[in-house]
C-alpha positions as a printed NumPy array, in Angstrom:
array([[  0.745,  -0.931,   5.987],
       [  0.633,   2.264,   3.923],
       [  3.594,   3.116,   1.706],
       [  3.678,   6.722,   0.535],
       [  5.958,   7.528,  -2.363],
       [  6.643,  10.908,  -3.977],
       [  5.57 ,  11.015,  -7.643],
       [  8.697,  11.873,  -9.59 ],
       [  9.476,  11.43 , -13.325],
       [ 12.246,   8.889, -12.937],
       [ 10.052,   6.464, -10.937],
       [  6.771,   6.634, -12.809],
       [  5.042,   4.463, -15.317],
       [  7.311,   1.813, -16.869],
       [ 10.204,   2.864, -14.596],
       [  8.491,   1.417, -11.509],
       [ 10.039,  -1.904, -10.452],
       [  7.037,  -2.857,  -8.269],
       [  3.895,  -1.091,  -9.484],
       [  1.349,  -3.052,  -7.475],
       [  2.834,  -4.691,  -4.346],
       [  0.662,  -7.256,  -2.505],
       [  2.197,  -6.642,   0.9  ],
       [  1.065,  -3.041,   1.413],
       [ -1.124,  -0.217,   0.183],
       [  0.905,   1.948,  -2.138],
       [ -0.092,   5.606,  -2.672],
       [  1.635,   8.48 ,  -4.483],
       [  1.751,  12.115,  -3.553],
       [  2.705,  14.925,  -5.91 ],
       [  3.949,  17.577,  -3.419],
       [  4.425,  18.335,   0.222],
       [  1.053,  19.972,   0.38 ],
       [ -0.475,  16.874,  -1.259],
       [  0.941,  14.729,   1.614],
       [ -1.589,  16.397,   3.935],
       [ -4.282,  14.076,   2.514],
       [ -2.867,  11.357,   4.781],
       [ -2.436,  13.526,   7.818],
       [ -4.943,  11.623,   9.935],
       [ -3.479,   8.279,   8.945],
       [  0.012,   9.468,   9.815],
       [ -1.213,  10.868,  13.116],
       [ -2.766,   7.569,  14.182],
       [  0.017,   5.274,  12.926],
       [  1.874,   3.1  ,  15.481],
       [  5.14 ,   3.771,  13.496],
       [  6.108,   6.121,  10.697],
       [  9.394,   5.548,   8.911],
       [ 10.95 ,   8.204,   6.641],
       [ 13.567,   6.953,   4.188],
       [ 16.753,   8.586,   3.053],
       [ 16.722,  10.296,  -0.346],
       [ 12.993,  11.031,   0.084],
       [ 12.356,  14.264,  -1.945],
       [ 11.735,  17.22 ,   0.436],
       [ 12.804,  14.989,   3.328],
       [ 13.879,  17.945,   5.381],
       [ 10.266,  19.21 ,   5.197],
       [  8.643,  15.805,   5.476],
       [ 10.562,  15.127,   8.658],
       [  9.027,  17.946,  10.772],
       [  5.588,  17.079,   9.356],
       [  5.901,  13.499,  10.517],
       [  7.527,  14.317,  13.915],
       [  4.844,  16.912,  14.617],
       [  1.907,  14.881,  13.462],
       [  2.254,  11.177,  14.512],
       [  1.529,  10.057,  18.027],
       [  3.514,   6.874,  17.46 ],
       [  7.171,   6.038,  16.954],
       [  9.111,   7.901,  14.265],
       [ 12.14 ,   6.374,  12.518],
       [ 14.605,   7.43 ,   9.863],
       [ 15.831,   4.604,   7.613],
       [ 19.156,   5.428,   6.006],
       [ 20.155,   3.179,   3.062],
       [ 23.414,   5.051,   2.46 ],
       [ 24.617,   6.199,   5.866],
       [ 28.177,   7.221,   4.89 ],
       [ 26.853,   9.418,   2.123],
       [ 24.374,  10.979,   4.473],
       [ 26.913,  11.712,   7.162],
       [ 29.257,  13.253,   4.589],
       [ 26.493,  15.45 ,   3.2  ],
       [ 25.478,  16.531,   6.726],
       [ 29.096,  17.552,   7.417],
       [ 29.174,  19.592,   4.236],
       [ 25.767,  21.132,   5.008],
       [ 24.176,  20.079,   1.701],
       [ 22.061,  17.028,   2.63 ],
       [ 18.741,  17.342,   0.798],
       [ 16.659,  14.902,   2.881],
       [ 17.943,  15.165,   6.462],
       [ 19.27 ,  17.862,   8.77 ],
       [ 21.135,  17.495,  12.087],
       [ 18.251,  19.214,  13.818],
       [ 15.911,  16.472,  12.698],
       [ 17.922,  13.494,  13.986],
       [ 17.178,  13.857,  17.784],
       [ 13.494,  14.086,  16.923],
       [ 13.427,  10.609,  15.309],
       [ 12.904,   7.932,  18.009],
       [ 15.011,   5.544,  15.934],
       [ 17.763,   5.824,  13.342],
       [ 17.862,   2.649,  11.27 ],
       [ 21.142,   2.311,   9.277],
       [ 22.426,   0.188,   6.492],
       [ 25.826,   0.724,   8.169],
       [ 26.581,  -0.786,  11.506],
       [ 29.668,  -0.949,  13.638],
       [ 31.275,   2.195,  15.099],
       [ 29.182,   4.503,  12.943],
       [ 26.101,   3.808,  15.116],
       [ 27.928,   5.204,  18.108],
       [ 28.815,   8.312,  16.152],
       [ 25.195,   8.907,  15.232],
       [ 24.133,   8.721,  18.867],
       [ 27.123,  10.55 ,  20.34 ],
       [ 27.691,  13.293,  17.882],
       [ 24.279,  13.771,  16.274],
       [ 22.006,  13.168,  19.235],
       [ 20.021,  10.161,  18.036],
       [ 18.123,   8.491,  20.853],
       [ 18.878,   5.087,  19.339],
       [ 20.902,   4.171,  16.205],
       [ 20.541,   0.548,  15.154],
       [ 21.823,  -1.461,  12.185],
       [ 19.245,  -2.846,   9.823],
       [ 21.082,  -4.261,   6.854],
       [ 19.446,  -4.821,   3.588],
       [ 18.017,  -8.245,   2.874],
       [ 16.479, -10.37 ,   0.115],
       [ 13.191, -12.045,  -0.563],
       [ 14.191, -15.705,  -0.771],
       [ 10.957, -16.705,  -2.563],
       [ 12.082, -14.468,  -5.497],
       [ 15.846, -14.959,  -5.274],
       [ 16.697, -18.651,  -5.416],
       [ 18.883, -20.956,  -7.513],
       [ 17.602, -21.455, -11.034],
       [ 18.551, -24.341, -13.208],
       [ 20.088, -22.557, -16.196],
       [ 23.386, -23.196, -18.128],
       [ 26.479, -21.347, -16.792],
       [ 27.292, -18.49 , -19.176],
       [ 29.972, -16.616, -17.325],
       [ 32.95 , -17.471, -15.053],
       [ 32.642, -14.135, -13.227],
       [ 29.863, -11.596, -13.408],
       [ 29.214,  -8.188, -11.838],
       [ 25.89 ,  -6.376, -11.357],
       [ 26.003,  -2.693, -10.474],
       [ 25.552,   0.877, -11.778],
       [ 28.77 ,   2.652, -12.738],
       [ 30.435,   4.586,  -9.981],
       [ 33.893,   6.25 , -10.297],
       [ 34.938,   5.039,  -6.883],
       [ 34.008,   1.409,  -7.663],
       [ 35.642,   1.398, -11.101],
       [ 39.257,   0.789,  -9.891],
       [ 38.094,  -2.374,  -8.039],
       [ 36.139,  -3.553, -11.001],
       [ 39.224,  -2.974, -13.154],
       [ 41.471,  -4.931, -10.827],
       [ 39.139,  -7.851,  -9.948],
       [ 37.231,  -8.398, -13.212],
       [ 38.518,  -6.461, -16.296],
       [ 42.256,  -7.263, -15.783],
       [ 41.471, -10.946, -15.04 ],
       [ 39.438, -10.976, -18.297],
       [ 42.422,  -9.685, -20.226],
       [ 44.766, -12.307, -18.638],
       [ 42.298, -15.135, -18.984],
       [ 40.938, -14.926, -22.565],
       [ 39.525, -18.48 , -22.261],
       [ 37.049, -17.434, -19.513],
       [ 33.82 , -15.474, -19.956],
       [ 32.748, -12.408, -17.956],
       [ 29.724, -10.08 , -17.737],
       [ 29.067,  -6.646, -16.396],
       [ 25.412,  -5.569, -16.048],
       [ 24.375,  -2.091, -15.179],
       [ 23.865,   1.437, -16.678],
       [ 25.843,   4.664, -16.919],
       [ 29.253,   3.233, -17.825],
       [ 31.159,   5.736, -19.951],
       [ 32.132,   4.96 , -23.495],
       [ 35.814,   5.495, -22.712],
       [ 36.083,   2.094, -20.864],
       [ 38.172,  -0.435, -22.74 ],
       [ 36.07 ,  -3.616, -22.511],
       [ 37.916,  -6.827, -23.163],
       [ 36.378,  -8.961, -25.943],
       [ 35.342, -11.688, -23.438],
       [ 33.331,  -9.336, -21.226],
       [ 29.621,  -9.119, -22.14 ],
       [ 27.922,  -5.892, -21.382],
       [ 24.321,  -5.772, -20.273],
       [ 23.055,  -2.215, -20.037],
       [ 19.816,  -2.842, -18.151],
       [ 18.904,  -5.826, -16.08 ],
       [ 15.482,  -5.642, -14.381],
       [ 15.122,  -7.097, -10.885],
       [ 13.005,  -9.97 , -12.159],
       [ 15.998, -11.184, -14.12 ],
       [ 18.541, -10.952, -11.314],
       [ 18.142, -14.581, -10.125],
       [ 18.727, -15.907, -13.601],
       [ 21.801, -13.653, -13.992],
       [ 23.333, -14.911, -10.734],
       [ 22.424, -18.551, -11.538],
       [ 24.146, -18.294, -14.876],
       [ 27.381, -17.181, -13.173],
       [ 30.02 , -19.602, -11.835],
       [ 30.992, -16.739,  -9.556],
       [ 29.853, -13.106,  -8.993],
       [ 31.731, -10.051,  -7.864],
       [ 30.842,  -7.742,  -5.007],
       [ 32.404,  -4.25 ,  -5.064],
       [ 31.995,  -1.879,  -2.09 ],
       [ 31.952,   1.881,  -2.537],
       [ 34.911,   3.807,  -1.079],
       [ 32.925,   5.593,   1.6  ],
       [ 31.431,   2.311,   2.744],
       [ 34.799,   0.702,   2.893],
       [ 35.956,   3.627,   5.108],
       [ 32.923,   3.149,   7.406],
       [ 32.97 ,  -0.663,   7.344],
       [ 29.962,  -2.822,   8.225],
       [ 28.169,  -1.694,   5.108],
       [ 27.017,  -4.865,   3.167],
       [ 25.635,  -4.455,  -0.349],
       [ 22.276,  -5.963,  -1.207],
       [ 24.116,  -7.747,  -4.012],
       [ 25.8  ,  -9.939,  -1.339],
       [ 22.442, -11.224,  -0.116],
       [ 20.91 , -11.596,  -3.592],
       [ 23.828, -13.733,  -4.813],
       [ 23.85 , -15.797,  -1.605],
       [ 20.132, -16.498,  -1.92 ],
       [ 20.838, -17.837,  -5.404],
       [ 23.705, -20.06 ,  -4.132],
       [ 26.226, -18.268,  -6.339],
       [ 29.748, -18.091,  -5.011],
       [ 30.777, -14.526,  -4.151],
       [ 34.117, -12.88 ,  -4.758],
       [ 34.342,  -9.63 ,  -2.82 ],
       [ 36.744,  -6.871,  -2.085],
       [ 37.747,  -6.519,   1.576],
       [ 35.673,  -4.472,   3.948],
       [ 35.598,  -4.32 ,   7.773],
       [ 32.692,  -6.245,   9.158],
       [ 32.085,  -8.529,   6.16 ],
       [ 33.341, -11.46 ,   8.194],
       [ 30.43 , -10.937,  10.615],
       [ 28.094, -11.899,   7.779],
       [ 29.899, -14.554,   5.875],
       [ 32.899, -16.631,   6.873],
       [ 35.92 , -16.008,   4.522],
       [ 37.036, -19.097,   2.453],
       [ 33.949, -20.929,   3.613],
       [ 31.021, -18.773,   2.625],
       [ 32.763, -15.983,   0.671],
       [ 36.037, -15.347,  -1.17 ],
       [ 37.942, -12.12 ,  -0.632],
       [ 40.445, -10.457,  -2.959],
       [ 42.377,  -7.231,  -3.148],
       [ 44.48 ,  -7.717,  -6.247],
       [ 44.179,  -9.241,  -9.73 ],
       [ 46.221, -12.234,  -8.824],
       [ 43.897, -13.182,  -5.936],
       [ 40.871, -12.804,  -8.239],
       [ 42.441, -15.169, -10.863],
       [ 43.271, -17.661,  -8.159],
       [ 39.658, -17.636,  -6.996],
       [ 38.47 , -18.193, -10.59 ],
       [ 40.649, -21.246, -10.863],
       [ 39.202, -23.079,  -7.842],
       [ 36.022, -25.082,  -7.487],
       [ 33.852, -22.68 ,  -5.45 ],
       [ 30.494, -24.482,  -5.471],
       [ 30.777, -25.149,  -1.725],
       [ 31.316, -21.43 ,  -1.102],
       [ 27.951, -20.611,  -2.754],
       [ 26.241, -23.406,  -0.801],
       [ 27.715, -22.114,   2.423],
       [ 26.625, -18.538,   1.795],
       [ 23.067, -19.663,   1.04 ],
       [ 22.96 , -21.678,   4.275],
       [ 24.284, -18.789,   6.3  ],
       [ 21.686, -16.464,   4.769],
       [ 18.807, -18.61 ,   5.979],
       [ 20.419, -18.831,   9.445],
       [ 20.227, -15.073,  10.087],
       [ 20.404, -12.757,   7.051],
       [ 17.192, -13.255,   5.124],
       [ 14.119, -11.048,   5.054],
       [ 12.432, -13.008,   7.879],
       [ 15.262, -12.297,  10.22 ],
       [ 15.424,  -8.685,   9.177],
       [ 11.763,  -8.288,   9.945],
       [ 12.248,  -9.752,  13.425],
       [ 15.198,  -7.345,  13.994],
       [ 13.032,  -4.377,  12.909],
       [ 10.22 ,  -5.399,  15.189],
       [ 12.646,  -5.653,  18.153],
       [ 14.054,  -2.169,  17.406],
       [ 10.545,  -0.679,  17.089],
       [  9.273,  -2.262,  20.284],
       [ 12.293,  -0.87 ,  22.175],
       [ 11.707,   2.57 ,  20.606],
       [  8.047,   2.422,  21.462],
       [  8.823,   1.727,  25.116],
       [ 11.277,   4.685,  25.238],
       [  8.759,   6.893,  23.362],
       [  5.939,   6.152,  25.872],
       [  8.253,   6.881,  28.758],
       [  9.464,  10.114,  27.242],
       [  5.938,  11.302,  26.476],
       [  4.792,  10.584,  29.989],
       [  7.722,  12.562,  31.364],
       [  7.181,  15.53 ,  29.062],
       [  3.416,  15.601,  29.471],
       [  3.462,  15.212,  33.216],
       [  1.39 ,  17.734,  35.166],
       [  3.335,  20.897,  36.009],
       [  3.92 ,  21.495,  39.695],
       [  1.428,  24.   ,  41.082],
       [  4.123,  26.367,  42.274],
       [  5.264,  26.94 ,  38.66 ],
       [  3.769,  29.188,  35.976],
       [  2.163,  27.363,  32.997],
       [  4.624,  26.962,  30.128],
       [  4.12 ,  28.485,  26.698],
       [  5.087,  26.776,  23.501],
       [  6.645,  28.944,  20.833],
       [  6.241,  27.769,  17.153],
       [  8.789,  29.733,  15.137],
       [  7.783,  29.847,  11.438],
       [  4.373,  28.555,  12.385],
       [  2.543,  30.038,   9.44 ],
       [  4.124,  27.69 ,   6.813],
       [  2.727,  24.383,   5.815],
       [  4.549,  22.277,   8.426],
       [  4.295,  24.856,  11.239],
       [  0.575,  25.312,  10.874],
       [ -0.09 ,  21.61 ,  11.114],
       [  2.179,  21.381,  14.152],
       [  0.193,  24.18 ,  15.757],
       [ -3.099,  22.317,  15.049],
       [ -1.727,  19.132,  16.536],
       [ -0.575,  20.816,  19.734],
       [ -3.903,  22.673,  20.091],
       [ -5.681,  19.307,  19.751],
       [ -3.621,  18.209,  22.724],
       [ -4.699,  21.191,  24.853],
       [ -1.429,  23.051,  24.695],
       [ -0.943,  26.848,  24.785],
       [  1.204,  28.385,  22.154],
       [  2.399,  31.392,  20.191],
       [  2.785,  31.087,  16.471],
       [  5.593,  33.495,  15.474],
       [  6.241,  34.218,  11.818],
       [  7.523,  37.163,   9.771],
       [  5.328,  36.041,   6.739],
       [  8.195,  36.536,   4.368],
       [  8.017,  33.008,   2.934],
       [  4.813,  31.696,   4.402],
       [  1.065,  32.413,   4.077],
       [ -1.174,  33.793,   6.822],
       [ -4.107,  31.875,   5.296],
       [ -2.564,  28.584,   6.656],
       [ -3.694,  29.734,  10.083],
       [ -7.317,  30.605,   9.177],
       [ -8.722,  27.476,  10.883],
       [ -6.739,  28.149,  14.069],
       [ -8.048,  31.69 ,  14.668],
       [-10.049,  32.002,  17.926],
       [ -9.062,  28.574,  19.261],
       [ -8.271,  28.565,  23.014],
       [ -4.603,  28.708,  23.72 ],
       [ -3.545,  30.072,  20.351],
       [ -2.006,  33.384,  19.456],
       [ -0.338,  34.604,  16.314],
       [  2.412,  37.238,  16.337],
       [  4.   ,  38.674,  13.345],
       [  7.704,  39.011,  14.081],
       [ 11.182,  37.564,  13.748],
       [ 12.743,  34.922,  15.991],
       [ 15.857,  37.01 ,  16.437],
       [ 13.888,  39.632,  18.407],
       [ 12.558,  39.434,  22.016],
       [  9.03 ,  38.094,  22.49 ],
       [  6.48 ,  40.939,  22.797],
       [  4.9  ,  41.862,  26.134],
       [  1.487,  40.72 ,  24.912],
       [  2.803,  37.165,  25.053],
       [  4.601,  37.449,  28.372],
       [  1.566,  39.001,  30.097],
       [ -1.212,  36.913,  28.617],
       [ -3.059,  35.036,  31.355],
       [ -2.897,  31.226,  31.134],
       [ -5.645,  29.736,  29.079],
       [ -6.666,  32.959,  27.42 ],
       [ -7.327,  33.084,  23.68 ],
       [ -6.384,  35.989,  21.408],
       [ -5.315,  36.091,  17.79 ],
       [ -3.502,  39.196,  16.684],
       [ -0.857,  40.597,  14.431],
       [  1.366,  42.525,  16.738],
       [  4.461,  44.69 ,  16.047],
       [  7.432,  43.69 ,  18.238],
       [  8.145,  46.088,  21.087],
       [ 11.649,  47.   ,  22.191],
       [ 13.542,  44.083,  23.714],
       [ 12.533,  43.187,  27.252],
       [ 13.445,  40.322,  29.597],
       [ 11.258,  37.306,  28.945],
       [  9.727,  36.178,  32.234],
       [  7.826,  33.117,  31.119],
       [  9.13 ,  29.669,  30.367],
       [  9.099,  28.377,  26.775],
       [  9.332,  24.707,  26.012],
       [  9.042,  22.529,  22.91 ],
       [  7.309,  19.206,  22.626],
       [  6.523,  16.47 ,  20.111],
       [  4.635,  13.928,  22.215]])
C-alpha cells in the first residue's frame, strides 16, 4: 500500500506522529505537479482513496479520477463540516462536481446523512466507515488512578459549553475530586478550577496511559455532529480499548455503538455528570471494551472497508463495460471534449484517454494554463487542440473532422453554429 501525503510545515519533522509506518510505504509530495511522479502507480492501483482536508483536494480529485483504472473513493473524516462548506461554496478539498465521480463516498458520519449524499449530491454509494483504534497500541495499562474525570481534545468553541457543564462545573462543586483536560489552543480567559490539571500537549503514544490513569473520561461531540447524529469520535474507541468508563453527551446514533448504562454513561447536565462520578463505573469500562472487540475495532473496520470496496469494484466494472461498449454502427462516432485541457490535470486526462484509443478535442483559452503541457500529445491520432472558450460554440473544424483523423491546431472560434456531433465524457 502506498500512502501519499502532501509536505506541509505543520506536519513535517518533529510534528509527524507516525514518521515511519510499518504497514505501508509512505511518500511525500511538495506540490500538485510533484504528484505526477506517481502517475503510473495511481493509474494501475486497484483502489485510490482521497481524504478530506487534503491540500489542493479539488485539483487532486480530477487527477485521480482521470488517471486510475481502479475504484476511486473519497474518505470524509468530518462529513458535517464538509457538507456545510459545500453549501457555502467554500470547501477547499471537495466540490459537488467531484462527488459523482468517486465510486464510493466513505463517511465518518452514518445515519440519514448517507442518504443525503447519494440523493442530493449524486454519490453512487455513500457508506459509513467510522473511525477505529489499534487495540495493540490502545489497551489497559496498570498505572495509579490520578483523575476522577479527564478529557482529551483540542479547544473548540462549540464544545466548550459541554466541557463547562460536564467537567468544569462538576470540578467546582466537587473540590475533593481530581480532573484533567489535555489538549492545545484553550484561551487564557478560561477560569480553570484548582482541581483541574491542564496538559497542553499529549502525544498519541501517551494516550493509553492517560486513559488508564482516569477513573472516567469525558466524550464531547461537536455541535454540527450532534445535529447530524451517528458521528462517533475516535476518543470513544480509544477510551473503550483502554477499558476506561466513558461519560458522554447525548448524540443520535451513539446507542448503536455502546449500550447506555451498560457500556457508556450519558449526561446532559452538571447534576447527571456528578451522579455518574459518584457511582462505581468499572463495569461500564469493561462492557465498552468487550463491545469494541465484538464489532468496533480496527479489524472489523478493515472488513467493512473491504466489503464496501468490493461492492464498488463490481459497480465500477459494470459501469465501465456499459460506457465503453461498442457504438452501434448506425451512429456517428462520439467525440470527447476536454474543457481546460491544457492545464496540469486536463493534459494528463487527455493523455490517459488517448492511451485508451479515444478521440478528443482539448479546448482551452490559455489564460491560466500552459500550451507546453500538450507538447507530448501533438500529432497523436485522435487528438486536436483548439484555443477557445467553453461558452462559445465548437468550431466547424471539430464538427467536420472525419473520425480517426489527427490534427493539432490553434483555431479561432467561428461564429456560433449548430453542433451536429455528439459529445460525451468518460472516466473508465
